[in-house]
Short mmCIF file of C-alpha atoms and ligand atoms in Angstrom, two decimals:
data_model
loop_
_atom_site.label_atom_id
_atom_site.label_comp_id
_atom_site.label_asym_id
_atom_site.label_seq_id
_atom_site.Cartn_x
_atom_site.Cartn_y
_atom_site.Cartn_z
CA MET A 1 -42.15 -101.46 -15.35
CA ASN A 2 -40.48 -103.17 -12.08
CA ASN A 3 -39.71 -101.72 -8.45
CA PRO A 4 -36.77 -102.26 -6.46
CA GLN A 5 -38.83 -102.36 -3.83
CA LEU A 6 -40.50 -104.86 -4.15
CA ASP A 7 -39.98 -108.51 -4.23
CA THR A 8 -41.86 -110.74 -7.43
CA ASP A 9 -43.96 -111.79 -5.07
CA GLY A 10 -45.34 -108.70 -3.96
CA ARG A 11 -43.24 -108.18 -0.38
CA LEU A 12 -41.48 -104.95 0.07
CA ARG A 13 -37.92 -105.90 -0.41
CA HIS A 14 -35.65 -102.09 0.59
CA LEU A 15 -38.03 -99.76 1.23
CA LEU A 16 -36.19 -96.44 -0.57
CA SER A 17 -39.24 -94.78 -1.55
CA ILE A 18 -42.57 -93.95 -0.22
CA GLU A 19 -43.54 -93.17 -4.74
CA GLY A 20 -44.30 -96.62 -5.96
CA LEU A 21 -45.42 -97.72 -3.66
CA PRO A 22 -48.79 -99.69 -3.42
CA LYS A 23 -51.69 -98.43 -0.38
CA LYS A 24 -51.91 -102.01 0.74
CA ILE A 25 -48.42 -101.83 1.92
CA LEU A 26 -47.99 -98.05 3.50
CA ASN A 27 -51.49 -99.31 5.03
CA GLN A 28 -49.70 -102.99 5.94
CA ILE A 29 -46.13 -100.86 7.32
CA LEU A 30 -49.36 -99.11 9.50
CA ASP A 31 -50.99 -102.00 10.86
CA THR A 32 -47.28 -104.03 11.44
CA ALA A 33 -46.37 -100.65 13.63
CA GLU A 34 -49.01 -100.88 15.43
CA SER A 35 -48.91 -104.28 16.33
CA PHE A 36 -45.25 -102.80 17.54
CA LEU A 37 -46.90 -99.94 19.90
CA GLY A 38 -47.24 -102.43 22.99
CA VAL A 39 -43.88 -103.36 22.85
CA ALA A 40 -42.54 -100.37 24.80
CA GLU A 41 -45.07 -101.03 27.77
CA ARG A 42 -43.72 -104.59 28.00
CA GLU A 43 -40.58 -104.82 31.16
CA VAL A 44 -38.61 -106.44 28.93
CA LYS A 45 -38.61 -104.06 25.44
CA LYS A 46 -37.99 -107.02 23.12
CA VAL A 47 -39.77 -109.43 20.31
CA PRO A 48 -36.98 -111.82 18.65
CA LEU A 49 -38.67 -111.24 15.03
CA LEU A 50 -34.64 -110.38 13.73
CA ARG A 51 -32.87 -112.41 16.12
CA GLY A 52 -29.43 -113.09 15.32
CA LYS A 53 -29.95 -110.15 12.58
CA THR A 54 -26.39 -107.35 12.14
CA VAL A 55 -28.57 -104.41 11.41
CA CYS A 56 -25.56 -101.46 9.61
CA ASN A 57 -27.03 -97.68 10.02
CA LEU A 58 -25.02 -96.38 7.83
CA PHE A 59 -25.38 -92.41 8.49
CA PHE A 60 -23.83 -90.04 6.07
CA GLU A 61 -25.47 -87.11 7.34
CA ASN A 62 -26.20 -86.03 10.62
CA SER A 63 -29.14 -87.08 12.37
CA THR A 64 -30.34 -87.33 15.53
CA ARG A 65 -34.36 -88.82 15.15
CA THR A 66 -33.39 -91.10 12.94
CA ARG A 67 -30.47 -93.33 13.71
CA THR A 68 -31.64 -92.79 16.71
CA THR A 69 -34.81 -94.30 16.76
CA PHE A 70 -33.37 -97.47 14.37
CA GLU A 71 -31.42 -97.88 16.61
CA ILE A 72 -33.98 -98.96 19.16
CA ALA A 73 -36.16 -99.89 16.88
CA ALA A 74 -33.45 -102.79 15.46
CA LYS A 75 -32.22 -103.91 18.96
CA ARG A 76 -36.25 -104.06 19.73
CA LEU A 77 -36.57 -106.32 17.61
CA SER A 78 -33.41 -108.38 19.13
CA ALA A 79 -30.95 -106.73 16.82
CA ASP A 80 -27.63 -107.21 16.60
CA VAL A 81 -26.95 -102.92 15.74
CA ILE A 82 -23.71 -101.47 14.33
CA SER A 83 -23.68 -97.79 13.72
CA LEU A 84 -21.10 -96.90 11.96
CA ASN A 85 -19.77 -93.86 13.09
CA VAL A 86 -19.00 -92.04 9.11
CA ASN A 87 -16.30 -89.92 11.06
CA THR A 88 -13.98 -91.86 12.39
CA SER A 89 -14.86 -94.84 9.66
CA SER A 90 -12.72 -95.25 6.50
CA GLN A 91 -14.03 -93.33 4.21
CA SER A 92 -12.38 -90.92 5.75
CA LYS A 93 -8.96 -92.54 4.04
CA GLY A 94 -11.28 -92.14 0.63
CA GLU A 95 -12.82 -95.32 0.36
CA THR A 96 -16.28 -95.56 -1.83
CA ILE A 97 -19.56 -96.77 -0.05
CA LEU A 98 -19.80 -99.27 -1.88
CA ASP A 99 -16.23 -100.60 -0.52
CA THR A 100 -17.53 -100.02 2.75
CA VAL A 101 -20.48 -101.41 1.91
CA ASP A 102 -18.88 -105.06 1.19
CA ASN A 103 -16.68 -104.91 3.15
CA LEU A 104 -19.81 -104.89 5.84
CA ILE A 105 -21.54 -107.64 3.66
CA ALA A 106 -18.36 -109.62 4.58
CA MET A 107 -18.52 -109.44 8.75
CA HIS A 108 -22.07 -110.75 7.39
CA ALA A 109 -25.30 -108.35 7.67
CA ASP A 110 -28.80 -108.60 7.09
CA MET A 111 -29.42 -104.77 6.65
CA PHE A 112 -28.87 -101.23 6.06
CA VAL A 113 -30.53 -98.06 7.37
CA VAL A 114 -28.91 -95.28 4.90
CA ARG A 115 -28.86 -91.28 5.31
CA HIS A 116 -26.85 -89.63 2.84
CA SER A 117 -26.78 -86.02 0.86
CA GLN A 118 -26.61 -87.26 -2.04
CA SER A 119 -30.53 -88.14 -3.30
CA GLY A 120 -30.52 -91.75 -4.38
CA ALA A 121 -27.68 -93.03 -2.44
CA ALA A 122 -29.94 -95.69 -1.28
CA HIS A 123 -31.29 -96.90 -4.27
CA PHE A 124 -27.50 -97.63 -6.06
CA ILE A 125 -26.69 -99.58 -2.60
CA ALA A 126 -29.94 -101.17 -2.98
CA LYS A 127 -28.78 -102.17 -6.38
CA HIS A 128 -25.42 -103.70 -5.48
CA VAL A 129 -26.17 -105.98 -2.27
CA PRO A 130 -26.74 -108.96 -2.77
CA ASN A 131 -30.99 -110.37 -3.31
CA HIS A 132 -31.07 -111.52 0.61
CA ILE A 133 -30.20 -108.47 2.04
CA HIS A 134 -32.11 -105.36 2.80
CA VAL A 135 -31.59 -102.03 2.42
CA ILE A 136 -33.92 -98.76 3.78
CA ASN A 137 -33.45 -95.45 2.84
CA ALA A 138 -33.43 -92.96 5.85
CA GLY A 139 -33.12 -90.03 4.31
CA ASP A 140 -31.32 -89.16 1.43
CA GLY A 141 -30.78 -85.58 -0.55
CA ARG A 142 -34.32 -83.26 -1.62
CA HIS A 143 -35.28 -87.30 -3.14
CA SER A 144 -37.11 -89.65 -0.23
CA HIS A 145 -36.91 -90.25 3.94
CA PRO A 146 -39.79 -93.20 3.84
CA THR A 147 -39.55 -93.89 6.73
CA GLN A 148 -41.15 -90.36 7.61
CA GLY A 149 -43.73 -90.52 6.04
CA LEU A 150 -44.42 -92.97 7.41
CA LEU A 151 -44.22 -92.01 10.76
CA ASP A 152 -46.20 -88.62 9.69
CA MET A 153 -49.19 -91.19 8.71
CA PHE A 154 -49.39 -93.30 11.89
CA THR A 155 -49.09 -90.11 13.86
CA ILE A 156 -51.96 -88.76 11.73
CA ARG A 157 -53.78 -92.09 12.18
CA LYS A 158 -53.09 -92.23 15.49
CA TYR A 159 -55.70 -88.23 16.14
CA LYS A 160 -57.42 -88.46 12.35
CA PRO A 161 -58.30 -92.19 11.78
CA ASP A 162 -60.50 -91.20 8.74
CA LEU A 163 -58.52 -90.40 6.30
CA HIS A 164 -60.48 -90.01 3.71
CA ASN A 165 -62.82 -87.09 5.15
CA LEU A 166 -59.32 -84.50 6.31
CA ARG A 167 -58.18 -81.56 5.39
CA VAL A 168 -53.86 -80.96 5.36
CA ALA A 169 -51.41 -78.31 4.87
CA ILE A 170 -47.70 -79.07 4.40
CA VAL A 171 -46.02 -75.46 5.13
CA GLY A 172 -42.74 -74.50 3.84
CA ASP A 173 -39.48 -75.17 2.50
CA VAL A 174 -40.94 -77.43 0.47
CA LEU A 175 -38.12 -77.32 -2.48
CA HIS A 176 -35.67 -79.48 -0.80
CA SER A 177 -37.50 -81.11 1.04
CA ARG A 178 -37.44 -85.07 1.15
CA VAL A 179 -40.18 -85.48 4.18
CA ALA A 180 -41.87 -83.38 2.19
CA ARG A 181 -42.42 -85.95 -1.17
CA SER A 182 -42.75 -88.79 0.57
CA GLU A 183 -45.49 -87.28 2.68
CA ILE A 184 -47.02 -85.37 -0.07
CA HIS A 185 -47.46 -89.36 -1.83
CA ALA A 186 -48.09 -90.48 1.50
CA LEU A 187 -50.92 -88.96 1.97
CA THR A 188 -52.63 -89.02 -1.98
CA THR A 189 -51.42 -93.06 -1.76
CA LEU A 190 -53.49 -93.59 0.76
CA GLY A 191 -56.63 -91.54 -0.47
CA VAL A 192 -56.17 -88.15 1.94
CA PRO A 193 -58.88 -86.05 -0.65
CA GLU A 194 -57.20 -82.65 0.49
CA VAL A 195 -53.86 -81.79 0.45
CA ARG A 196 -52.21 -78.35 0.30
CA VAL A 197 -48.51 -77.18 0.26
CA ILE A 198 -47.99 -73.66 1.10
CA ALA A 199 -44.85 -71.43 0.23
CA PRO A 200 -43.32 -68.65 -1.22
CA LYS A 201 -42.37 -68.86 -4.98
CA THR A 202 -39.47 -69.62 -4.62
CA LEU A 203 -39.78 -73.32 -2.21
CA LEU A 204 -42.34 -74.76 -4.59
CA PRO A 205 -40.76 -77.26 -7.10
CA THR A 206 -41.98 -76.07 -10.37
CA HIS A 207 -45.65 -78.24 -11.30
CA VAL A 208 -45.81 -79.41 -7.73
CA GLU A 209 -49.45 -79.39 -8.26
CA LYS A 210 -48.36 -82.35 -10.73
CA LEU A 211 -48.09 -84.56 -7.84
CA GLY A 212 -51.74 -83.65 -6.68
CA VAL A 213 -52.17 -81.14 -4.38
CA HIS A 214 -53.17 -77.44 -3.70
CA VAL A 215 -51.23 -74.72 -4.29
CA PHE A 216 -51.18 -71.51 -1.67
CA HIS A 217 -48.68 -68.81 -0.62
CA ASP A 218 -50.64 -67.19 1.32
CA MET A 219 -50.65 -68.44 4.81
CA LYS A 220 -54.32 -67.28 6.31
CA ALA A 221 -55.57 -68.70 2.86
CA GLY A 222 -54.03 -71.89 3.48
CA LEU A 223 -55.14 -72.81 6.74
CA LYS A 224 -58.39 -72.04 6.21
CA ASP A 225 -60.32 -75.33 8.15
CA VAL A 226 -57.21 -77.09 8.54
CA ASP A 227 -57.75 -81.09 9.72
CA VAL A 228 -53.50 -80.72 9.86
CA VAL A 229 -51.21 -78.80 9.40
CA MET A 230 -47.23 -81.11 9.03
CA MET A 231 -44.78 -77.97 9.15
CA LEU A 232 -41.13 -78.08 7.64
CA ARG A 233 -37.49 -76.86 8.88
CA LEU A 234 -36.46 -73.91 5.99
CA GLN A 235 -32.79 -76.07 4.41
CA ASN A 236 -30.04 -73.82 4.80
CA GLU A 237 -28.23 -76.25 4.22
CA ARG A 238 -29.21 -77.24 0.54
CA MET A 239 -30.50 -73.51 -0.76
CA ASN A 240 -27.30 -71.99 -3.02
CA GLY A 241 -28.03 -68.56 -1.65
CA ALA A 242 -30.21 -66.18 -0.04
CA MET A 243 -34.27 -67.78 -1.71
CA LEU A 244 -35.83 -65.47 1.91
CA PRO A 245 -35.74 -62.22 2.49
CA SER A 246 -34.09 -62.92 5.72
CA SER A 247 -35.33 -65.24 8.60
CA GLN A 248 -37.21 -63.07 10.33
CA GLU A 249 -39.40 -62.20 7.20
CA TYR A 250 -40.39 -65.38 6.61
CA PHE A 251 -41.21 -66.14 10.02
CA LYS A 252 -43.68 -63.33 9.82
CA THR A 253 -44.58 -64.93 6.84
CA TYR A 254 -44.70 -67.98 7.27
CA GLY A 255 -44.07 -69.00 10.95
CA LEU A 256 -47.49 -70.56 11.87
CA THR A 257 -47.53 -68.55 15.52
CA GLN A 258 -50.92 -69.27 18.30
CA GLU A 259 -52.50 -66.64 15.43
CA LYS A 260 -52.32 -67.82 12.30
CA LEU A 261 -53.23 -71.26 13.99
CA SER A 262 -56.31 -70.36 14.73
CA LEU A 263 -57.97 -70.57 10.95
CA ALA A 264 -57.71 -73.58 11.19
CA LYS A 265 -59.95 -76.27 12.30
CA PRO A 266 -60.41 -76.14 16.11
CA ASP A 267 -59.26 -79.31 16.80
CA ALA A 268 -55.70 -80.07 14.19
CA ILE A 269 -53.05 -81.43 14.67
CA VAL A 270 -49.91 -79.69 14.71
CA LEU A 271 -47.22 -82.39 13.45
CA HIS A 272 -43.19 -81.43 12.45
CA PRO A 273 -40.94 -83.56 11.47
CA GLY A 274 -37.45 -82.28 14.03
CA PRO A 275 -35.26 -80.55 14.50
CA MET A 276 -37.53 -77.76 14.65
CA ASN A 277 -36.26 -73.80 14.29
CA ARG A 278 -38.29 -72.37 17.01
CA GLY A 279 -38.75 -68.37 15.59
CA VAL A 280 -37.92 -69.07 12.33
CA GLU A 281 -40.96 -72.03 11.63
CA ILE A 282 -42.84 -72.55 14.51
CA ASP A 283 -43.44 -70.16 17.58
CA SER A 284 -42.88 -72.68 20.68
CA SER A 285 -45.99 -71.33 21.69
CA VAL A 286 -47.09 -73.52 19.26
CA ALA A 287 -44.93 -76.27 19.23
CA ASP A 288 -45.22 -77.04 23.15
CA GLY A 289 -48.79 -76.95 22.64
CA ALA A 290 -51.90 -78.69 23.05
CA GLN A 291 -52.13 -79.06 19.52
CA SER A 292 -48.82 -79.82 19.03
CA VAL A 293 -47.98 -84.10 17.95
CA ILE A 294 -44.72 -83.39 17.39
CA LEU A 295 -43.26 -85.81 20.52
CA PRO A 296 -45.16 -88.58 19.43
CA GLN A 297 -43.66 -88.71 16.64
CA VAL A 298 -40.72 -89.24 17.35
CA THR A 299 -42.41 -92.02 19.81
CA TYR A 300 -44.39 -93.60 16.92
CA GLY A 301 -41.64 -93.61 14.72
CA ILE A 302 -39.44 -96.74 17.06
CA ALA A 303 -42.52 -98.96 15.35
CA ILE A 304 -42.77 -97.58 12.21
CA ARG A 305 -39.18 -98.71 11.57
CA MET A 306 -39.94 -101.77 13.26
CA ALA A 307 -42.36 -102.58 11.64
CA VAL A 308 -40.53 -102.21 8.20
CA MET A 309 -38.09 -103.87 9.51
CA ALA A 310 -39.91 -106.68 10.48
CA MET A 311 -41.95 -106.84 6.92
CA LEU A 312 -38.17 -106.59 5.48
CA ALA A 313 -36.71 -109.33 7.40
CA GLY A 314 -40.39 -111.14 6.42
CA GLY A 315 -41.65 -111.45 10.32
CA GLN A 316 -45.34 -110.47 10.73
CA GLY A 317 -45.92 -108.09 14.15
CA GLY A 318 -45.46 -107.78 18.10
CA GLN A 319 -47.40 -110.65 18.92
CA ALA A 320 -43.91 -112.20 18.47
N1 CP B 401 -37.21 -85.39 10.82
C1 CP B 401 -35.46 -85.79 11.11
O1 CP B 401 -35.17 -86.75 9.99
O2 CP B 401 -34.50 -86.03 12.06
P1 CP B 401 -33.26 -86.52 11.91
O3 CP B 401 -32.39 -85.08 10.68
O4 CP B 401 -32.85 -86.31 13.82
O5 CP B 401 -32.97 -87.40 12.01
#
């Protein structure tokens, strides 16, 4: 079956999900991101790879990290960046998403970065746009958040370079999490031998083990001897009715505290995609502690997003 994310030569055309992308492309994105890290150290933090191109940020759902780092990344590549304020756009007057896109194409947009609460929104736009236009999924419903998955892999690789020798635990609301799906596909594609998910039954998709993960309902067993702990936010906005007794009860059982983290390897690292709910899924002493790499994740997100946009536009890396 044709992969809509790749062109006929196997090059990245859109980035819609990690599922279906070959290991070679994932590694190419990670290696390209590596070459962009140094751009942030320059006096003029810019390379000309997207000069003359226009990147449109279409965020139909709230965001702090993704929206801002996409904007910074595009500007560091010298693109012109338009961040449409959806609340004050003609969407509020009933314009369809495809009419909005068509109007931006008429203004010579070259790339769309799309976040939407509906799964499949970025695919829908990608199917609609002409060949020379690229679409990046910045998070769609509970389906996929590929650049988050990639920046998480980049962060892990920075601290634990031998991915083939890692035990990774993903903890929390896997059921509603696009981040968890992207992380699982990325970890298994890149050859991480043991991926665990730790969650109450109510917060796990049915047949999650078919994705190649080991399922745990008990934090103590699940965290034992892991190298990497990836925490997830409780996605209350996607829950239909009460799926948990209370957030205090959840924290007692599944919240990451220093005591629970001590079951992991002593040099284990802790990730969280943000936004964090302190005292719900993670204790502040862990979030701000020596094993946390939560803020480096954000910084690396700029290099990953630069890499994706540069590859879509046919560029090579940060040497320019
Ligand atoms: N991790 C993440 O997607 O954060 P934002 O919702 O702030 O973009």
